[in-house]
mmCIF file of C-alpha atoms in Angstrom:
data_model
loop_
_atom_site.group_PDB
_atom_site.id
_atom_site.type_symbol
_atom_site.label_atom_id
_atom_site.label_comp_id
_atom_site.label_asym_id
_atom_site.label_seq_id
_atom_site.Cartn_x
_atom_site.Cartn_y
_atom_site.Cartn_z
ATOM 1 C CA MET K 11 34.458 -1.959 -10.954
ATOM 2 C CA HIS K 12 31.951 0.822 -11.552
ATOM 3 C CA THR K 13 30.470 2.721 -8.608
ATOM 4 C CA TYR K 14 27.017 4.299 -8.793
ATOM 5 C CA PHE K 15 25.037 6.318 -6.274
ATOM 6 C CA PHE K 16 21.260 6.747 -6.152
ATOM 7 C CA LEU K 17 19.549 9.754 -4.592
ATOM 8 C CA LEU K 18 16.240 8.516 -3.217
ATOM 9 C CA GLY K 19 13.014 10.501 -3.044
ATOM 10 C CA THR K 20 11.093 11.673 0.014
ATOM 11 C CA THR K 21 9.723 8.202 0.858
ATOM 12 C CA SER K 22 13.249 6.825 1.191
ATOM 13 C CA LYS K 23 12.374 3.452 2.784
ATOM 14 C CA LEU K 24 9.873 2.745 0.039
ATOM 15 C CA SER K 25 12.323 3.955 -2.612
ATOM 16 C CA PHE K 26 15.114 1.746 -1.250
ATOM 17 C CA ALA K 27 12.802 -1.277 -1.251
ATOM 18 C CA GLU K 28 12.032 -0.618 -4.925
ATOM 19 C CA LEU K 29 15.702 -0.191 -5.831
ATOM 20 C CA SER K 30 16.651 -3.364 -3.950
ATOM 21 C CA CYS K 31 14.032 -5.297 -5.921
ATOM 22 C CA VAL K 32 14.965 -3.875 -9.332
ATOM 23 C CA LEU K 33 18.725 -4.300 -8.751
ATOM 24 C CA ASN K 34 18.707 -7.204 -6.304
ATOM 25 C CA GLN K 35 21.544 -8.998 -8.105
ATOM 26 C CA TYR K 36 23.903 -6.111 -7.224
ATOM 27 C CA HIS K 37 23.083 -5.856 -3.481
ATOM 28 C CA PRO K 38 22.592 -2.060 -3.129
ATOM 29 C CA GLU K 39 24.020 -0.570 0.076
ATOM 30 C CA GLN K 40 22.252 2.284 1.858
ATOM 31 C CA LEU K 41 24.883 4.780 3.059
ATOM 32 C CA SER K 42 22.323 7.171 4.570
ATOM 33 C CA ASP K 43 18.574 7.800 4.424
ATOM 34 C CA HIS K 44 18.711 9.109 0.874
ATOM 35 C CA ILE K 45 21.997 7.824 -0.618
ATOM 36 C CA VAL K 46 22.536 4.282 -1.921
ATOM 37 C CA ARG K 47 25.806 2.889 -3.283
ATOM 38 C CA LEU K 48 26.049 0.174 -5.913
ATOM 39 C CA GLU K 49 29.175 -1.485 -7.324
ATOM 40 C CA THR K 50 29.026 -3.397 -10.600
ATOM 41 C CA ALA K 51 31.492 -5.147 -12.890
ATOM 42 C CA GLU K 52 29.641 -3.853 -15.960
ATOM 43 C CA MET K 53 28.418 -0.372 -16.794
ATOM 44 C CA LEU K 54 24.736 0.345 -16.215
ATOM 45 C CA LYS K 55 22.445 2.344 -18.500
ATOM 46 C CA PRO K 56 21.656 5.112 -15.995
ATOM 47 C CA GLN K 57 18.959 7.071 -17.821
ATOM 48 C CA GLU K 58 17.128 3.910 -18.879
ATOM 49 C CA LEU K 59 17.223 2.719 -15.269
ATOM 50 C CA GLN K 60 16.158 6.135 -13.949
ATOM 51 C CA ASN K 61 13.164 6.153 -16.295
ATOM 52 C CA CYS K 62 12.071 2.790 -14.873
ATOM 53 C CA LEU K 63 12.226 3.793 -11.196
ATOM 54 C CA GLY K 64 9.509 5.651 -9.313
ATOM 55 C CA GLY K 65 11.437 6.510 -6.155
ATOM 56 C CA CYS K 66 14.819 7.682 -7.435
ATOM 57 C CA VAL K 67 15.581 11.366 -8.073
ATOM 58 C CA LYS K 68 19.111 11.160 -9.512
ATOM 59 C CA ILE K 69 21.734 8.589 -10.446
ATOM 60 C CA LEU K 70 25.388 9.545 -10.032
ATOM 61 C CA GLN K 71 28.542 7.765 -11.132
ATOM 62 C CA GLY K 72 31.569 7.706 -8.866
ATOM 63 C CA GLU K 73 34.410 9.188 -10.923
ATOM 64 C CA VAL K 74 37.286 9.671 -8.478
ATOM 65 C CA VAL K 75 38.240 8.673 -4.944
ATOM 66 C CA LEU K 76 39.512 11.963 -3.535
ATOM 67 C CA PRO K 77 42.824 11.918 -1.617
ATOM 68 C CA ALA K 78 41.461 14.882 0.350
ATOM 69 C CA VAL K 79 38.157 16.758 0.270
ATOM 70 C CA SER K 80 39.292 20.250 -0.637
ATOM 71 C CA PRO K 81 38.522 22.810 -3.364
ATOM 72 C CA GLN K 82 41.953 22.130 -4.872
ATOM 73 C CA GLU K 83 41.488 18.343 -5.190
ATOM 74 C CA ILE K 84 37.910 18.706 -6.432
ATOM 75 C CA ALA K 85 38.947 21.272 -9.057
ATOM 76 C CA LYS K 86 41.833 19.069 -10.241
ATOM 77 C CA ALA K 87 39.439 16.151 -10.706
ATOM 78 C CA ILE K 88 36.837 18.273 -12.530
ATOM 79 C CA ALA K 89 39.512 19.689 -14.844
ATOM 80 C CA LEU K 90 40.434 16.145 -15.889
ATOM 81 C CA LEU K 91 36.833 14.971 -16.215
ATOM 82 C CA VAL K 92 35.621 17.935 -18.308
ATOM 83 C CA PRO K 93 38.030 18.432 -21.227
ATOM 84 C CA GLU K 94 36.353 21.610 -22.535
ATOM 85 C CA ASN K 95 37.999 24.909 -21.630
ATOM 86 C CA ARG K 96 34.683 26.342 -20.414
ATOM 87 C CA VAL K 97 33.045 24.562 -17.470
ATOM 88 C CA THR K 98 29.540 25.224 -16.151
ATOM 89 C CA PHE K 99 29.061 23.193 -13.007
ATOM 90 C CA ALA K 100 26.989 22.693 -9.884
ATOM 91 C CA PHE K 101 28.318 21.243 -6.660
ATOM 92 C CA GLY K 102 26.860 19.330 -3.745
ATOM 93 C CA GLU K 103 27.839 17.207 -0.759
ATOM 94 C CA PHE K 104 26.315 14.218 1.028
ATOM 95 C CA ASN K 105 27.170 12.554 4.337
ATOM 96 C CA ARG K 106 29.388 15.472 5.405
ATOM 97 C CA ALA K 107 27.093 17.219 7.893
ATOM 98 C CA ALA K 108 29.842 17.413 10.521
ATOM 99 C CA GLU K 109 32.343 18.949 8.085
ATOM 100 C CA GLU K 110 32.633 22.539 6.929
ATOM 101 C CA GLN K 111 30.753 23.128 3.698
ATOM 102 C CA ILE K 112 32.874 23.554 0.584
ATOM 103 C CA ALA K 113 31.876 26.612 -1.436
ATOM 104 C CA ALA K 114 31.373 26.266 -5.189
ATOM 105 C CA ALA K 115 33.013 29.695 -5.518
ATOM 106 C CA GLU K 116 36.251 28.243 -4.092
ATOM 107 C CA ILE K 117 36.163 25.390 -6.602
ATOM 108 C CA LYS K 118 35.603 27.916 -9.389
ATOM 109 C CA LYS K 119 38.623 29.903 -8.205
ATOM 110 C CA GLU K 120 40.789 26.775 -8.355
ATOM 111 C CA LEU K 121 39.469 25.877 -11.815
ATOM 112 C CA VAL K 122 40.380 29.345 -13.081
ATOM 113 C CA ALA K 123 43.869 28.886 -11.626
ATOM 114 C CA LEU K 124 44.110 25.679 -13.678
ATOM 115 C CA GLY K 125 43.317 27.613 -16.854
ATOM 116 C CA LYS K 126 39.603 26.874 -17.124
ATOM 117 C CA SER K 127 36.835 29.381 -17.780
ATOM 118 C CA ALA K 128 34.351 28.429 -15.083
ATOM 119 C CA ARG K 129 30.926 29.399 -13.796
ATOM 120 C CA PHE K 130 28.703 27.640 -11.298
ATOM 121 C CA ILE K 131 24.966 27.273 -10.736
ATOM 122 C CA ALA K 132 24.174 27.953 -7.090
ATOM 123 C CA GLY K 133 22.183 25.342 -5.187
ATOM 124 C CA ASN K 134 21.800 24.011 -1.675
ATOM 125 C CA ARG K 135 24.315 21.766 0.056
ATOM 126 C CA SER K 136 23.030 18.643 -1.695
ATOM 127 C CA GLY K 137 23.336 20.208 -5.165
ATOM 128 C CA ILE K 138 20.750 21.549 -7.596
ATOM 129 C CA SER K 139 17.317 20.107 -8.254
ATOM 130 C CA ALA K 140 16.631 17.417 -10.832
ATOM 131 C CA ALA K 141 14.228 19.859 -12.529
ATOM 132 C CA ILE K 142 17.032 22.384 -13.129
ATOM 133 C CA LEU K 143 19.373 19.681 -14.422
ATOM 134 C CA LEU K 144 16.638 18.374 -16.702
ATOM 135 C CA HIS K 145 16.321 21.766 -18.399
ATOM 136 C CA GLN K 146 19.985 22.823 -18.253
ATOM 137 C CA GLN K 147 21.699 19.833 -19.778
ATOM 138 C CA LYS K 148 25.030 21.605 -20.319
ATOM 139 C CA VAL K 149 25.535 21.865 -16.556
ATOM 140 C CA HIS K 150 27.880 19.278 -15.030
ATOM 141 C CA GLU K 151 26.803 18.442 -11.482
ATOM 142 C CA PHE K 152 29.537 17.081 -9.219
ATOM 143 C CA VAL K 153 28.822 15.781 -5.731
ATOM 144 C CA VAL K 154 31.159 14.686 -2.951
ATOM 145 C CA ILE K 155 29.750 11.568 -1.279
ATOM 146 C CA THR K 156 31.474 10.274 1.821
ATOM 147 C CA SER K 157 31.255 6.598 2.766
ATOM 148 C CA PRO K 158 32.947 4.882 5.733
ATOM 149 C CA GLU K 159 35.898 4.007 3.463
ATOM 150 C CA HIS K 160 36.243 6.833 0.939
ATOM 151 C CA SER K 161 35.170 10.255 -0.229
ATOM 152 C CA TYR K 162 34.057 10.042 -3.853
ATOM 153 C CA LEU K 163 33.644 12.763 -6.422
ATOM 154 C CA ALA K 164 30.538 11.631 -8.297
ATOM 155 C CA ARG K 165 28.936 13.086 -11.398
ATOM 156 C CA THR K 166 25.167 13.146 -11.985
ATOM 157 C CA VAL K 167 24.475 10.964 -15.031
ATOM 158 C CA ALA K 168 20.658 10.653 -14.953
ATOM 159 C CA VAL K 169 17.789 12.657 -13.471
ATOM 160 C CA GLN K 170 14.107 12.080 -12.881
ATOM 161 C CA ASN K 171 11.933 13.602 -15.602
ATOM 162 C CA ILE K 172 9.613 15.535 -13.312
ATOM 163 C CA ASP K 173 7.783 17.013 -16.321
ATOM 164 C CA ASP K 174 6.742 13.557 -17.509
ATOM 165 C CA TRP K 175 5.543 12.506 -14.049
ATOM 166 C CA THR K 176 3.527 15.727 -13.777
ATOM 167 C CA VAL K 177 1.784 15.033 -17.089
ATOM 168 C CA ARG K 178 0.407 11.704 -15.823
ATOM 169 C CA ASP K 179 -0.311 13.059 -12.348
ATOM 170 C CA ARG K 180 -2.202 16.220 -13.293
ATOM 171 C CA ARG K 181 -3.242 16.164 -16.941
ATOM 172 C CA LYS K 182 -5.078 12.889 -17.346
ATOM 173 C CA PRO K 183 -8.800 13.500 -17.891
ATOM 174 C CA TYR K 184 -10.199 11.510 -14.949
ATOM 175 C CA ALA K 185 -9.322 11.541 -11.243
ATOM 176 C CA ASP K 186 -11.564 11.026 -8.222
ATOM 177 C CA ARG K 187 -9.708 12.446 -5.246
ATOM 178 C CA LYS K 188 -12.593 11.716 -2.878
ATOM 179 C CA LYS K 189 -11.719 8.023 -3.107
ATOM 180 C CA GLY K 190 -8.059 8.642 -2.415
ATOM 181 C CA LEU K 191 -5.558 8.707 -5.208
ATOM 182 C CA LEU K 192 -2.400 6.680 -5.445
ATOM 183 C CA THR K 193 0.331 8.894 -6.937
ATOM 184 C CA PRO K 194 1.975 7.740 -10.184
ATOM 185 C CA LYS K 195 5.358 7.398 -8.464
ATOM 186 C CA VAL K 196 4.038 5.173 -5.670
ATOM 187 C CA ALA K 197 2.070 3.146 -8.233
ATOM 188 C CA ARG K 198 5.311 2.606 -10.166
ATOM 189 C CA ILE K 199 7.151 1.587 -6.989
ATOM 190 C CA LEU K 200 4.459 -1.006 -6.208
ATOM 191 C CA LEU K 201 4.700 -2.414 -9.721
ATOM 192 C CA ASN K 202 8.491 -2.633 -9.618
ATOM 193 C CA ILE K 203 8.473 -4.388 -6.246
ATOM 194 C CA ASN K 204 5.836 -6.832 -7.472
ATOM 195 C CA ARG K 205 7.569 -7.356 -10.817
ATOM 196 C CA SER K 206 10.719 -8.640 -9.118
ATOM 197 C CA PHE K 207 8.724 -11.556 -7.645
ATOM 198 C CA ASP K 208 6.801 -12.413 -10.834
ATOM 199 C CA HIS K 209 8.629 -15.173 -12.721
ATOM 200 C CA SER K 210 5.913 -15.841 -15.289
ATOM 201 C CA LYS K 211 6.776 -15.853 -18.981
ATOM 202 C CA GLN K 212 3.960 -13.461 -19.901
ATOM 203 C CA ARG K 213 3.206 -11.048 -17.047
ATOM 204 C CA VAL K 214 -0.398 -9.885 -16.661
ATOM 205 C CA VAL K 215 -1.137 -7.582 -13.709
ATOM 206 C CA LEU K 216 -4.592 -7.404 -12.155
ATOM 207 C CA ASP K 217 -5.718 -4.324 -10.210
ATOM 208 C CA PRO K 218 -9.057 -5.418 -8.719
ATOM 209 C CA PHE K 219 -9.721 -1.982 -7.138
ATOM 210 C CA CYS K 220 -8.532 0.123 -10.071
ATOM 211 C CA GLY K 221 -10.086 3.489 -9.060
ATOM 212 C CA SER K 222 -8.591 6.196 -11.287
ATOM 213 C CA GLY K 223 -6.272 3.725 -13.002
ATOM 214 C CA ASN K 224 -2.845 4.976 -11.937
ATOM 215 C CA ILE K 225 -1.526 1.434 -11.511
ATOM 216 C CA LEU K 226 -2.693 0.560 -15.030
ATOM 217 C CA LEU K 227 -1.175 3.751 -16.467
ATOM 218 C CA GLU K 228 2.216 3.059 -14.886
ATOM 219 C CA ASN K 229 1.944 -0.563 -15.965
ATOM 220 C CA ALA K 230 1.431 0.712 -19.512
ATOM 221 C CA VAL K 231 4.626 2.787 -19.244
ATOM 222 C CA LEU K 232 6.459 -0.403 -18.227
ATOM 223 C CA THR K 233 4.820 -2.111 -21.267
ATOM 224 C CA ASP K 234 3.354 -4.967 -19.210
ATOM 225 C CA ALA K 235 -0.185 -6.225 -19.840
ATOM 226 C CA GLY K 236 -2.792 -5.276 -17.252
ATOM 227 C CA ILE K 237 -6.427 -5.715 -16.252
ATOM 228 C CA GLY K 238 -8.437 -3.355 -14.069
ATOM 229 C CA VAL K 239 -11.688 -4.100 -12.248
ATOM 230 C CA ASP K 240 -13.914 -1.693 -10.320
ATOM 231 C CA LEU K 241 -17.455 -1.747 -8.928
ATOM 232 C CA ASP K 242 -18.102 1.860 -9.935
ATOM 233 C CA LYS K 243 -19.276 2.498 -13.516
ATOM 234 C CA LYS K 244 -17.948 6.054 -13.358
ATOM 235 C CA SER K 245 -14.477 4.776 -12.433
ATOM 236 C CA VAL K 246 -14.473 2.215 -15.253
ATOM 237 C CA ARG K 247 -15.422 4.875 -17.819
ATOM 238 C CA GLY K 248 -12.859 7.244 -16.305
ATOM 239 C CA VAL K 249 -10.036 4.702 -16.502
ATOM 240 C CA GLU K 250 -10.956 3.927 -20.107
ATOM 241 C CA SER K 251 -10.696 7.641 -20.933
ATOM 242 C CA ASN K 252 -7.345 7.842 -19.100
ATOM 243 C CA LEU K 253 -5.965 4.918 -21.110
ATOM 244 C CA GLU K 254 -7.193 6.447 -24.369
ATOM 245 C CA TRP K 255 -5.527 9.728 -23.328
ATOM 246 C CA PHE K 256 -2.314 7.812 -22.543
ATOM 247 C CA SER K 257 -2.145 6.288 -26.029
ATOM 248 C CA LYS K 258 -2.711 9.667 -27.694
ATOM 249 C CA THR K 259 -0.270 11.516 -25.420
ATOM 250 C CA TYR K 260 2.550 8.975 -25.629
ATOM 251 C CA GLN K 261 1.802 7.663 -29.113
ATOM 252 C CA GLN K 262 1.899 4.045 -27.966
ATOM 253 C CA SER K 263 -0.556 1.244 -27.287
ATOM 254 C CA HIS K 264 -1.281 0.490 -23.628
ATOM 255 C CA ASN K 265 -2.263 -3.242 -23.499
ATOM 256 C CA GLN K 266 -4.592 -2.638 -20.509
ATOM 257 C CA ARG K 267 -8.255 -3.688 -20.203
ATOM 258 C CA VAL K 268 -10.903 -2.463 -17.747
ATOM 259 C CA TYR K 269 -14.050 -4.229 -16.562
ATOM 260 C CA LEU K 270 -16.971 -3.498 -14.280
ATOM 261 C CA GLY K 271 -16.840 -6.046 -11.485
ATOM 262 C CA ASP K 272 -16.316 -7.009 -7.864
ATOM 263 C CA ALA K 273 -12.834 -7.575 -6.406
ATOM 264 C CA THR K 274 -14.232 -10.466 -4.352
ATOM 265 C CA HIS K 275 -15.754 -12.200 -7.419
ATOM 266 C CA ILE K 276 -13.340 -11.804 -10.346
ATOM 267 C CA PRO K 277 -14.930 -13.324 -13.501
ATOM 268 C CA GLU K 278 -13.233 -16.481 -14.773
ATOM 269 C CA HIS K 279 -12.569 -15.137 -18.284
ATOM 270 C CA ILE K 280 -10.536 -12.302 -16.715
ATOM 271 C CA ALA K 281 -8.892 -14.335 -13.987
ATOM 272 C CA GLN K 282 -7.437 -17.145 -16.092
ATOM 273 C CA VAL K 283 -4.641 -14.997 -17.590
ATOM 274 C CA VAL K 284 -3.583 -13.146 -14.403
ATOM 275 C CA THR K 285 -0.031 -13.736 -13.084
ATOM 276 C CA ALA K 286 0.153 -11.025 -10.384
ATOM 277 C CA ILE K 287 -1.965 -8.571 -8.392
ATOM 278 C CA VAL K 288 -1.024 -4.964 -7.565
ATOM 279 C CA THR K 289 -3.648 -2.822 -5.884
ATOM 280 C CA GLU K 290 -4.648 -0.121 -3.460
ATOM 281 C CA PRO K 291 -8.070 -1.268 -2.235
ATOM 282 C CA PHE K 292 -10.717 0.923 -0.675
ATOM 283 C CA LEU K 293 -9.136 2.234 2.549
ATOM 284 C CA GLY K 294 -12.229 3.672 4.209
ATOM 285 C CA LYS K 295 -13.007 7.327 4.830
ATOM 286 C CA PRO K 296 -9.927 9.572 4.517
ATOM 287 C CA LYS K 297 -10.912 11.557 7.636
ATOM 288 C CA PRO K 298 -13.001 9.294 9.860
ATOM 289 C CA LYS K 299 -14.287 10.313 13.275
ATOM 290 C CA PRO K 300 -12.413 8.477 16.061
ATOM 291 C CA GLU K 301 -15.514 6.559 17.136
ATOM 292 C CA GLN K 302 -16.016 5.285 13.552
ATOM 293 C CA VAL K 303 -12.565 3.729 13.195
ATOM 294 C CA PRO K 304 -13.170 0.309 14.865
ATOM 295 C CA ASP K 305 -16.200 -0.437 12.658
ATOM 296 C CA ILE K 306 -14.415 0.840 9.540
ATOM 297 C CA PHE K 307 -11.419 -1.432 10.119
ATOM 298 C CA ARG K 308 -13.640 -4.452 10.837
ATOM 299 C CA GLY K 309 -15.507 -3.828 7.578
ATOM 300 C CA LEU K 310 -12.296 -3.406 5.592
ATOM 301 C CA ALA K 311 -10.786 -6.594 7.042
ATOM 302 C CA LYS K 312 -13.910 -8.509 5.971
ATOM 303 C CA LEU K 313 -13.716 -7.014 2.449
ATOM 304 C CA TYR K 314 -10.012 -7.802 2.059
ATOM 305 C CA LEU K 315 -10.371 -11.360 3.379
ATOM 306 C CA GLY K 316 -13.174 -12.014 0.893
ATOM 307 C CA ALA K 317 -10.961 -10.754 -1.923
ATOM 308 C CA PHE K 318 -7.957 -12.859 -0.901
ATOM 309 C CA LYS K 319 -10.176 -15.957 -0.702
ATOM 310 C CA ASN K 320 -11.480 -15.329 -4.218
ATOM 311 C CA TRP K 321 -8.001 -14.717 -5.644
ATOM 312 C CA ARG K 322 -6.919 -18.191 -4.476
ATOM 313 C CA SER K 323 -9.237 -19.678 -7.104
ATOM 314 C CA PHE K 324 -7.239 -18.339 -10.045
ATOM 315 C CA LEU K 325 -3.764 -17.168 -9.012
ATOM 316 C CA PRO K 326 -0.985 -19.419 -10.321
ATOM 317 C CA ASN K 327 1.475 -20.984 -7.920
ATOM 318 C CA GLY K 328 4.133 -18.420 -6.922
ATOM 319 C CA ALA K 329 2.057 -15.378 -7.945
ATOM 320 C CA PRO K 330 2.963 -12.134 -6.116
ATOM 321 C CA VAL K 331 0.289 -9.911 -4.559
ATOM 322 C CA THR K 332 1.332 -6.351 -3.676
ATOM 323 C CA ILE K 333 -1.319 -4.503 -1.719
ATOM 324 C CA ILE K 334 -1.747 -1.433 0.466
ATOM 325 C CA PHE K 335 -3.382 -1.793 3.877
ATOM 326 C CA PRO K 336 -4.525 1.116 6.066
ATOM 327 C CA HIS K 337 -3.307 1.821 9.572
ATOM 328 C CA THR K 338 -4.130 4.663 11.938
ATOM 329 C CA LEU K 339 -3.714 5.832 15.509
ATOM 330 C CA VAL K 340 -6.674 6.889 17.641
ATOM 331 C CA GLY K 341 -5.414 8.234 20.940
ATOM 332 C CA GLU K 342 -2.931 5.588 22.039
ATOM 333 C CA LYS K 343 -4.608 2.713 20.196
ATOM 334 C CA GLU K 344 -3.218 1.635 16.818
ATOM 335 C CA TYR K 345 -5.531 0.093 14.240
ATOM 336 C CA THR K 346 -3.879 -2.181 11.654
ATOM 337 C CA MET K 347 -4.577 -5.203 9.470
ATOM 338 C CA ASP K 348 -2.260 -7.468 11.497
ATOM 339 C CA ALA K 349 -5.114 -9.812 12.476
ATOM 340 C CA LEU K 350 -6.042 -10.168 8.800
ATOM 341 C CA ILE K 351 -2.448 -10.945 7.819
ATOM 342 C CA ASP K 352 -2.408 -13.789 10.359
ATOM 343 C CA LYS K 353 -5.420 -15.290 8.550
ATOM 344 C CA LEU K 354 -3.724 -15.126 5.137
ATOM 345 C CA LEU K 355 -0.955 -17.647 5.838
ATOM 346 C CA PRO K 356 -3.346 -20.647 6.115
ATOM 347 C CA LEU K 357 -4.850 -19.499 2.789
ATOM 348 C CA GLY K 358 -1.452 -19.848 1.094
ATOM 349 C CA TYR K 359 -0.183 -16.244 1.236
ATOM 350 C CA THR K 360 3.332 -15.758 2.631
ATOM 351 C CA THR K 361 4.711 -12.267 3.351
ATOM 352 C CA VAL K 362 7.924 -11.570 1.394
ATOM 353 C CA SER K 363 8.043 -7.768 1.681
ATOM 354 C CA GLY K 364 6.640 -5.289 4.168
ATOM 355 C CA PRO K 365 5.271 -3.569 5.993
ATOM 356 C CA LEU K 366 6.604 -0.549 4.121
ATOM 357 C CA LYS K 367 4.862 2.387 5.760
ATOM 358 C CA TYR K 368 4.187 5.746 4.183
ATOM 359 C CA SER K 369 1.673 8.532 4.513
ATOM 360 C CA ARG K 370 0.798 11.831 2.951
ATOM 361 C CA PRO K 371 1.165 15.031 4.988
ATOM 362 C CA ASP K 372 -1.904 15.639 7.182
ATOM 363 C CA ALA K 373 -3.287 12.162 6.437
ATOM 364 C CA ILE K 374 -5.226 10.555 9.281
ATOM 365 C CA VAL K 375 -5.138 7.107 7.679
ATOM 366 C CA SER K 376 -1.619 5.972 6.759
ATOM 367 C CA ARG K 377 -0.624 3.143 4.444
ATOM 368 C CA SER K 378 1.360 -0.076 4.833
ATOM 369 C CA ILE K 379 2.555 -1.884 1.710
ATOM 370 C CA TYR K 380 2.874 -5.668 1.738
ATOM 371 C CA THR K 381 3.872 -8.207 -0.889
ATOM 372 C CA PHE K 382 2.702 -11.804 -0.514
ATOM 373 C CA ILE K 383 3.569 -14.888 -2.544
ATOM 374 C CA PHE K 384 0.688 -17.273 -3.131
ATOM 375 C CA LYS K 385 1.516 -20.968 -2.811
ATOM 376 C CA LYS K 386 -1.057 -23.610 -3.708
#
């Protein structure tokens, strides 16, 4: 058996939901908020998998079950795992908050005693950042991860390419932050969750509120076909420029199309090829006054219900719909879309995932992610 560990990002519940969908056949086990264990009979392709995921920071492979967690045992294991005489390493620990921290300097001392020339890159208790590992590829990162049964010495085998994510987040030509902006990583997570429920032979994703086009851009990275619709001419032109920029930047075709249109009246020539919907609809004002919230939520519920009714006319049986709904707290009263969700079941939409809640720092309106399966 092969043991792998996944270090999840800041939105750990959302990241775990994504991982569970992408690797559902392996039954991932969450050891703590940010560490997931996976056991497989076959070896995975860690970097390929890492490049697919939006919510994973690092993938580690369990190399050794330690008889004792000590500098001596860790150094002995590293000496066997790194055959070169010179070792440059970083060290971290997870799930050992109650134990005394092991110093990398002590491990280095033991490695020298074993005849190795050793140096270490200092980091925090959980190791060094993915960004450092990305740019210092000769560094071996080893991490002790304690589970209820064992303490493993794991080696980092894949890291998130933060540079690549930053390119799509900050360098695309068009973004309208006044409308709210779904981050590329969250867009990817939504797509991966939705993808796991889409059993069509030729996947075509519709984003009927495409905004700045982040869902379409991440869909292009995954090489799935996509269609975007938006009421705003400026947004449609902006998304077209973003997709053109994507093809030039990544030297690949994108297979995404964008149309001016209404999410509650998707044209038939667009709708007939759609197999799934992934979207962040209009969520209302980002910083509404408390007295405005009831009317805003009533208006949004009406908009969303109209869209869901229209989508029934073209979605194939079993099509997944992954969508973000707003929720907020005004005083002690919580405003949600729960009443809307109750109305969706008679329309043929069954909840299969969610609510997965997340919010940006300082955000007044938070988000809840749901996935529905449409049954005719």
